[in-house]
Coordinates of C-alpha atoms and ligand atoms in Angstrom, one line a residue:
M1 CA -8.0 17.2 2.7
N2 CA -8.5 13.2 3.2
L3 CA -11.8 11.3 3.3
Q4 CA -13.4 8.7 5.0
E5 CA -13.1 4.7 3.6
Y6 CA -16.8 5.0 2.5
Q7 CA -16.8 8.4 1.1
A8 CA -13.1 7.3 -1.2
K9 CA -15.2 3.9 -2.1
Q10 CA -18.9 6.1 -3.7
L11 CA -16.1 7.8 -5.1
L12 CA -14.3 5.1 -6.8
A13 CA -17.5 3.1 -7.2
Q14 CA -18.6 5.8 -10.0
Y15 CA -16.2 4.9 -11.8
G16 CA -16.6 1.1 -12.3
V17 CA -14.4 -0.2 -9.0
P18 CA -16.4 -3.3 -7.4
V19 CA -16.8 -2.5 -3.6
P20 CA -19.4 -4.2 -1.2
A21 CA -22.8 -3.2 -0.1
G22 CA -22.4 -0.8 2.8
E23 CA -24.1 1.6 5.1
V24 CA -22.7 4.7 6.1
C25 CA -24.4 5.1 10.4
A26 CA -24.3 7.6 13.0
T27 CA -26.0 5.1 16.2
P28 CA -25.8 2.2 17.1
A29 CA -30.1 2.4 16.0
A30 CA -29.0 2.9 11.7
A31 CA -26.8 0.7 11.8
K32 CA -28.9 -2.4 13.8
D33 CA -30.9 -2.0 11.0
A34 CA -28.6 -1.7 8.4
A35 CA -27.5 -5.0 9.0
G36 CA -30.2 -5.8 8.7
K37 CA -31.2 -4.8 5.8
L38 CA -27.9 -6.7 4.4
F39 CA -28.9 -10.1 5.9
S40 CA -32.1 -10.1 4.1
G41 CA -30.8 -9.0 0.9
G42 CA -28.6 -12.4 1.2
H43 CA -25.2 -11.8 3.2
A44 CA -23.8 -14.2 5.2
R45 CA -22.0 -11.8 7.6
V46 CA -22.0 -8.3 7.7
V47 CA -18.6 -5.6 9.1
I48 CA -18.8 -3.2 11.5
K49 CA -15.7 -0.8 11.0
A50 CA -15.0 2.9 12.9
Q51 CA -15.1 5.9 10.1
I52 CA -11.9 8.4 10.9
H53 CA -9.1 9.4 8.6
A54 CA -6.4 6.7 9.6
G55 CA -5.8 3.2 8.8
G56 CA -5.0 0.7 10.8
R57 CA -8.2 0.2 12.0
G58 CA -8.7 -3.4 12.5
K59 CA -5.5 -4.2 14.7
G60 CA -6.2 -0.6 16.5
T61 CA -7.4 -0.1 20.2
F62 CA -10.4 2.0 21.7
K63 CA -9.5 4.5 24.8
S64 CA -12.4 2.1 26.5
G65 CA -10.5 -0.7 26.6
F66 CA -12.2 -2.5 23.0
Q67 CA -10.6 -3.9 20.9
G68 CA -10.8 -3.5 16.5
G69 CA -12.4 -0.6 14.8
V70 CA -13.4 -3.8 12.4
K71 CA -15.9 -6.3 13.4
I72 CA -17.8 -9.2 11.5
C73 CA -20.8 -9.6 12.9
R74 CA -23.5 -12.3 12.4
T75 CA -26.7 -11.0 13.7
A76 CA -28.4 -7.5 13.3
D77 CA -28.2 -7.2 17.4
E78 CA -24.2 -7.7 17.4
A79 CA -24.2 -5.6 14.3
M80 CA -25.7 -2.7 16.8
K81 CA -23.1 -4.0 20.2
M82 CA -20.0 -3.2 18.4
A83 CA -21.6 0.0 16.9
A84 CA -22.1 1.2 20.2
A85 CA -19.2 -0.1 21.8
M86 CA -17.3 1.9 18.5
L87 CA -18.9 5.1 18.5
G88 CA -19.0 8.3 20.5
Q89 CA -15.3 6.6 21.8
V90 CA -11.5 7.1 20.9
L91 CA -9.6 5.0 18.7
V92 CA -5.9 4.4 19.0
T93 CA -4.2 3.5 15.5
K94 CA -1.2 3.6 15.0
Q95 CA -1.9 6.0 12.3
T96 CA -3.5 8.0 14.8
G97 CA -0.7 8.8 17.0
P98 CA -1.2 8.2 20.5
E99 CA -4.5 10.6 20.9
G100 CA -6.4 8.9 18.8
R101 CA -9.4 10.3 16.8
L102 CA -13.0 9.6 17.9
V103 CA -15.4 7.8 15.7
G104 CA -18.6 9.7 14.5
K105 CA -20.0 7.4 12.1
V106 CA -19.5 3.3 11.5
L107 CA -19.6 1.8 7.8
V108 CA -21.5 -0.8 7.5
A109 CA -21.1 -3.3 4.8
G110 CA -21.2 -6.7 3.2
A111 CA -18.6 -9.0 4.7
P112 CA -17.9 -11.8 1.7
N113 CA -15.5 -14.9 2.2
I114 CA -12.0 -13.3 1.2
K115 CA -9.2 -15.7 -0.5
K116 CA -6.6 -13.5 -0.8
E117 CA -5.8 -10.1 0.2
F118 CA -4.0 -8.0 -2.5
Y119 CA -2.7 -4.3 -2.3
C120 CA -3.1 -1.5 -5.0
A121 CA -2.4 2.5 -5.0
V122 CA -2.0 5.3 -7.1
L123 CA 0.0 7.5 -6.2
L124 CA 3.2 10.4 -7.1
D125 CA 6.0 9.6 -7.6
R126 CA 7.8 12.7 -7.5
A127 CA 11.8 11.5 -8.2
L128 CA 10.3 11.0 -12.1
S129 CA 7.9 13.4 -12.0
R130 CA 5.1 10.7 -13.0
P131 CA 2.6 8.9 -11.8
V132 CA 2.8 5.3 -10.7
F133 CA 1.4 2.4 -9.5
M134 CA 2.1 0.4 -6.9
A135 CA 1.4 -3.3 -5.8
S136 CA 1.3 -5.9 -4.2
T137 CA 0.0 -9.8 -2.7
E138 CA 1.1 -9.3 -0.1
G139 CA -2.3 -6.6 1.0
G140 CA -3.6 -6.0 4.1
M141 CA -2.6 -5.2 7.2
D142 CA 1.0 -4.9 7.5
I143 CA 2.2 -3.1 3.9
E144 CA 4.2 -0.9 5.7
Q145 CA 5.9 -4.0 7.3
V146 CA 6.7 -4.6 4.0
A147 CA 7.4 -2.0 1.9
C148 CA 10.1 -2.2 4.7
D149 CA 11.4 -5.9 4.8
Q150 CA 10.1 -7.0 1.6
P151 CA 10.4 -4.2 -1.2
E152 CA 10.8 -7.0 -3.7
K153 CA 6.8 -8.0 -2.7
I154 CA 5.8 -4.8 -4.0
V155 CA 5.8 -3.9 -8.0
K156 CA 5.3 -0.6 -10.1
E157 CA 4.3 1.0 -12.7
S158 CA 5.3 4.2 -14.0
I159 CA 3.4 5.7 -16.1
N160 CA 2.9 9.0 -18.7
P161 CA 0.9 11.1 -17.7
A162 CA -0.4 12.0 -21.4
A163 CA -0.7 8.9 -22.9
G164 CA -2.6 7.1 -19.3
F165 CA -2.7 4.1 -17.8
L166 CA -3.0 1.5 -20.5
P167 CA -4.8 -1.3 -20.9
F168 CA -1.2 -3.5 -20.8
Q169 CA 0.0 -2.0 -17.7
G170 CA -3.1 -3.0 -16.2
R171 CA -2.7 -6.4 -17.7
K172 CA 0.9 -6.2 -16.1
L173 CA 0.2 -6.6 -12.4
A174 CA -2.8 -8.5 -13.0
V175 CA 0.4 -11.3 -14.4
A176 CA 2.1 -9.7 -11.5
L177 CA 0.0 -10.8 -8.4
G178 CA -0.8 -14.3 -9.7
L179 CA -4.3 -14.0 -11.1
K180 CA -5.3 -16.3 -13.8
G181 CA -8.3 -16.6 -16.4
D182 CA -11.1 -14.5 -16.5
L183 CA -9.7 -12.7 -13.5
I184 CA -6.6 -11.4 -15.3
A185 CA -8.9 -8.4 -17.8
S186 CA -11.6 -7.6 -13.9
A187 CA -7.9 -7.0 -12.1
A188 CA -6.6 -4.8 -15.2
R189 CA -10.0 -2.9 -15.6
I190 CA -9.7 -2.3 -11.3
F191 CA -6.8 -1.1 -11.5
G192 CA -7.7 0.7 -15.0
G193 CA -10.6 2.7 -12.5
L194 CA -8.3 3.5 -9.4
Y195 CA -6.0 5.3 -12.2
K196 CA -8.9 6.9 -13.4
T197 CA -10.1 8.3 -10.1
W198 CA -6.5 9.5 -9.4
W199 CA -6.2 11.2 -12.4
E200 CA -10.3 13.4 -12.5
C201 CA -10.2 13.1 -9.3
D202 CA -6.9 15.1 -8.7
A203 CA -6.3 13.1 -5.5
S204 CA -2.5 13.2 -4.3
L205 CA -3.1 8.9 -3.2
V206 CA -5.7 6.7 -4.2
E207 CA -4.8 3.0 -2.5
I208 CA -7.2 -0.1 -2.2
N209 CA -5.9 -1.7 0.7
P210 CA -7.4 -4.7 0.3
L211 CA -8.3 -5.2 -3.6
C212 CA -9.9 -8.9 -2.4
L213 CA -10.5 -12.0 -4.4
I214 CA -14.0 -13.4 -3.2
A215 CA -15.3 -16.6 -3.3
G216 CA -18.6 -16.9 -4.2
P217 CA -21.5 -19.3 -2.4
E218 CA -20.9 -21.3 -6.6
G219 CA -17.1 -20.8 -5.4
Q220 CA -17.0 -18.4 -8.0
E221 CA -13.8 -16.1 -7.8
S222 CA -14.4 -11.6 -7.8
L223 CA -12.2 -9.2 -6.8
L224 CA -13.5 -6.8 -4.5
A225 CA -12.5 -3.1 -3.3
I226 CA -12.1 -4.4 1.0
D227 CA -10.8 -1.1 1.9
A228 CA -10.1 2.7 -0.4
K229 CA -8.0 5.4 1.3
M230 CA -8.0 8.2 -0.5
S231 CA -5.6 12.1 -0.4
L232 CA -6.8 15.2 -2.7
D233 CA -5.2 17.8 -3.3
D234 CA -6.0 20.7 -1.8
N235 CA -5.1 23.2 -4.8
A236 CA -7.6 21.6 -6.9
L237 CA -10.7 21.4 -4.8
Y238 CA -12.3 24.5 -5.8
R239 CA -13.2 22.0 -9.2
H240 CA -14.5 18.9 -7.3
P241 CA -17.2 20.6 -5.2
N242 CA -19.2 17.4 -4.8
I243 CA -15.9 16.1 -2.8
L244 CA -15.5 19.0 -1.5
A245 CA -19.2 18.5 0.6
M246 CA -17.5 15.2 1.4
R247 CA -15.1 17.7 3.8
D248 CA -15.2 16.2 7.8
L249 CA -14.1 19.3 9.5
A250 CA -14.5 17.5 12.7
E251 CA -11.2 15.4 12.0
E252 CA -9.3 18.8 10.8
A253 CA -6.7 20.1 13.4
P254 CA -9.3 23.2 14.3
L255 CA -6.5 25.7 14.4
E256 CA -5.5 25.1 10.8
I257 CA -9.6 25.5 10.1
E258 CA -9.3 29.1 11.8
A259 CA -6.2 30.0 10.1
G260 CA -8.2 29.1 6.8
K261 CA -11.0 31.3 7.6
F262 CA -8.1 34.2 7.4
N263 CA -6.3 32.3 3.9
L264 CA -3.7 32.3 6.8
N265 CA -1.2 28.9 5.9
Y266 CA -1.0 27.3 9.5
I267 CA 0.3 24.2 10.1
K268 CA 0.3 22.9 13.9
L269 CA 4.1 21.6 14.4
D270 CA 5.2 20.3 18.6
G271 CA 8.3 23.0 19.4
S272 CA 7.8 26.2 21.1
I273 CA 9.3 29.0 19.3
A274 CA 5.6 30.2 17.1
C275 CA 7.3 31.5 13.8
L276 CA 4.8 35.0 11.9
V277 CA 6.6 35.2 8.2
N278 CA 5.3 36.6 5.3
G279 CA 6.3 33.9 2.1
A280 CA 6.1 30.1 2.2
G281 CA 9.9 30.2 1.0
L282 CA 10.9 32.5 4.0
A283 CA 8.4 30.3 6.1
M284 CA 11.1 27.1 4.9
A285 CA 14.3 28.8 6.1
T286 CA 12.8 30.3 8.7
M287 CA 12.2 26.9 10.5
D288 CA 15.4 26.3 9.9
I289 CA 17.0 28.8 11.6
I290 CA 15.3 27.7 14.4
Q291 CA 16.2 24.6 14.1
H292 CA 19.8 25.1 13.4
F293 CA 20.2 27.6 16.5
G294 CA 18.9 24.7 18.9
G295 CA 15.2 25.5 18.7
K296 CA 11.9 24.5 17.7
P297 CA 9.4 25.7 15.9
A298 CA 5.6 25.2 16.7
N299 CA 4.3 26.2 13.3
F300 CA 4.3 27.0 9.8
L301 CA 2.4 29.9 9.3
D302 CA 2.6 31.9 5.6
V303 CA 0.9 35.2 6.1
G304 CA 1.0 36.0 2.3
G305 CA 2.8 38.7 0.3
G306 CA 0.4 41.4 1.5
A307 CA -1.3 40.8 4.6
S308 CA -3.1 43.4 6.3
Q309 CA -3.6 43.9 10.1
E310 CA -7.0 41.5 10.6
Q311 CA -5.0 38.7 9.2
V312 CA -1.7 39.1 11.4
T313 CA -4.3 39.8 14.6
A314 CA -5.6 36.7 13.7
A315 CA -2.2 35.0 13.6
F316 CA -1.7 35.8 16.7
R317 CA -4.7 34.2 18.3
I318 CA -4.1 31.2 17.0
I319 CA -0.2 31.3 17.6
L320 CA -1.1 32.0 20.9
S321 CA -3.8 29.1 21.7
D322 CA -1.5 26.6 21.2
P323 CA -0.6 26.0 24.8
N324 CA 3.1 24.6 23.8
V325 CA 4.7 27.6 22.2
K326 CA 6.5 30.3 24.8
G327 CA 7.8 32.7 22.5
I328 CA 6.5 34.1 18.7
L329 CA 9.8 35.3 15.8
V330 CA 8.5 37.6 13.0
N331 CA 10.6 37.2 9.9
I332 CA 8.8 39.6 7.7
F333 CA 10.9 41.3 4.4
G334 CA 8.8 44.0 2.7
G335 CA 8.9 43.5 -0.9
I336 CA 4.6 44.4 -1.6
M337 CA 3.7 45.5 1.8
Q338 CA 5.4 47.8 3.7
C339 CA 7.1 47.2 7.1
D340 CA 5.3 49.8 8.5
I341 CA 1.9 48.6 8.0
I342 CA 3.8 45.5 8.9
A343 CA 4.4 47.0 12.8
A344 CA 1.3 48.9 13.9
G345 CA -0.3 45.2 12.6
I346 CA 2.0 43.2 15.2
V347 CA 1.6 46.3 17.7
A348 CA -2.0 46.4 17.5
A349 CA -2.5 42.2 17.4
A350 CA 0.4 42.0 21.2
K351 CA -1.7 44.7 22.1
E352 CA -5.0 42.9 21.9
S353 CA -3.9 40.0 23.3
R354 CA -1.8 41.2 26.1
L355 CA 0.8 39.4 24.8
G356 CA 3.3 37.9 27.9
L357 CA 5.5 35.8 25.7
P358 CA 8.7 37.1 23.9
L359 CA 8.5 38.8 20.6
I360 CA 11.2 39.1 18.8
V361 CA 10.7 40.6 15.5
R362 CA 13.1 40.6 12.5
L363 CA 11.6 43.2 9.4
E364 CA 12.8 44.6 6.3
G365 CA 12.8 45.9 3.2
N366 CA 10.7 48.6 2.4
N367 CA 10.5 51.3 5.1
A368 CA 12.2 48.8 7.2
P369 CA 13.3 52.0 9.4
L370 CA 10.0 54.0 10.3
G371 CA 8.6 49.6 10.4
R372 CA 11.3 49.4 14.1
E373 CA 10.6 53.1 15.1
I374 CA 6.8 52.0 15.4
L375 CA 8.3 49.3 17.5
R376 CA 10.5 50.9 19.6
G377 CA 8.1 54.1 20.3
S378 CA 5.7 51.6 20.9
G379 CA 6.1 50.7 24.5
L380 CA 6.1 46.9 24.4
A381 CA 8.7 44.8 24.8
I382 CA 10.1 43.7 21.6
I383 CA 13.1 42.5 20.4
S384 CA 14.3 43.6 17.3
G385 CA 16.6 41.8 15.1
D386 CA 19.5 42.7 12.6
S387 CA 19.4 39.7 10.7
M388 CA 17.4 36.0 10.4
A389 CA 20.2 34.8 11.6
D390 CA 20.2 37.3 14.9
A391 CA 16.9 37.2 15.2
A392 CA 16.1 33.4 15.1
Q393 CA 19.1 32.7 18.2
K394 CA 17.9 35.4 20.7
A395 CA 14.2 33.6 19.8
V396 CA 16.3 30.8 20.5
R397 CA 17.7 32.5 23.8
A398 CA 14.6 34.1 24.7
V399 CA 12.6 31.0 25.0
E400 CA 15.6 29.1 26.7
C401 CA 15.5 31.4 29.3
A402 CA 11.5 31.7 29.6
G403 CA 12.1 28.1 30.4
A404 CA 14.5 28.3 32.5
E405 CA 12.6 30.6 34.8
E406 CA 9.3 28.2 35.0
R407 CA 11.7 25.3 36.5
V408 CA 13.0 27.9 39.5
Ligands
LIG501 P1 -7.3 -1.3 8.2 O1 -6.6 -0.6 6.8 O2 -7.7 0.4 8.8 O3 -7.3 -1.7 9.1 P2 -9.9 -2.6 6.7 O4 -10.3 -2.1 5.6 O5 -8.3 -2.9 5.7 O6 -8.9 -1.4 7.5 O7 -9.9 -4.2 7.5 C1 -9.1 -4.8 7.8 C2 -9.1 -5.6 8.0 O8 -10.8 -6.1 7.3 C3 -9.2 -6.2 6.2 O9 -7.4 -6.8 5.9 C4 -10.4 -7.5 6.2 O10 -9.3 -8.5 6.2 C5 -11.2 -7.5 7.5 N1 -12.3 -7.1 6.6 C6 -12.5 -5.0 6.1 N2 -14.2 -5.1 5.5 C7 -13.9 -6.5 5.6 C8 -15.5 -6.8 4.4 N3 -15.7 -5.5 4.1 N4 -15.7 -8.0 4.6 C9 -14.9 -9.0 5.1 N5 -13.7 -8.9 5.7 C10 -12.9 -6.8 5.8
LIG502 MG1 -6.8 -1.2 5.2

């Protein structure tokens, strides 16, 4: 699960990371009020920021033609105008893909005077099986480019999970960023807070980009987290009801939400062969073998070890609501469950959904012959696969033939 910038900043602030004062707003009038409050509180400028689950907003473009999802304003009226230009519009950035994201909320925040922008993040280093802290002097809007062109500009500090992030590591990173004097201690505190947020919230990524060096009215310098991004480990969300409450369903793929209701593990992909499989390992292997024979999987779908007829029916409904699907490959290994029960579920689901697409089924394991018998006796045009390879080849061929018919 991903969080919006304003939510990530709320959590970071709870762990002592300084963030600009701000308010999230859903209407231009609310944005005007929020900006007005910031101006009367002493801020010389405010910023209006589109809240979407993607970065690159500053350099993004709205489908309306309006440029930029991050805008600095000097009056409350201007803030209202900018909010009106963003709310209800679709913002396309490097990270959203061409379809973009609908902006339902904007963050109205104080916009201090930025002298320098740094990058810092905590994530999991899978090669070392440890958390890793990454920091760079080249913060701001093009960190992906920096990682490609100047990887030496990104410093890394590996963290021993038993000891946690140690204060000397924070100071070391601060010095590597070229910070001096009191700023070293404040950066080390911020880095400690960032790590603690990552650890205690069970996050997979917490990123501050940019972490800014700010010049106050009398020239005094301080550090402030200007943008934040946070992804959480879904399997640990049950431990964090406060974070789960931040879930933004409007940002998630509707089919994946529907699948979640039936305990189905569904991830949409962009191919044409839908897979319905029991067990994540078998689902991965099925996707691989489809690719091996020249096809493209339309999804990953694991119905779990003991799928019920209701789940199989829901799985068919979800698969069929993807217009790219041109054929379905069911690959079931009856280890815990009986193949005849699954076969009955498939027949019922195919009849209920008035399935018009090629359906290829491979059943193996408990009661497999009985299951195949049920499929044969169903009167439906189900293609039976003798092995995984056979079923995958038949699925690829059936989809190719369906495509050829469409073209004729
Ligand atoms: P994104 O990463 O999605 O483009 P950011 O929040 O990082 O969005 O904003 C892009 C840039 O806009 C920042 O690098 C910073 O220069 C400027 N900016 C963002 N928020 C503020 C703010 N509160 N005050 C001043 N400048 C800001
Ligand atoms: Mg950013």
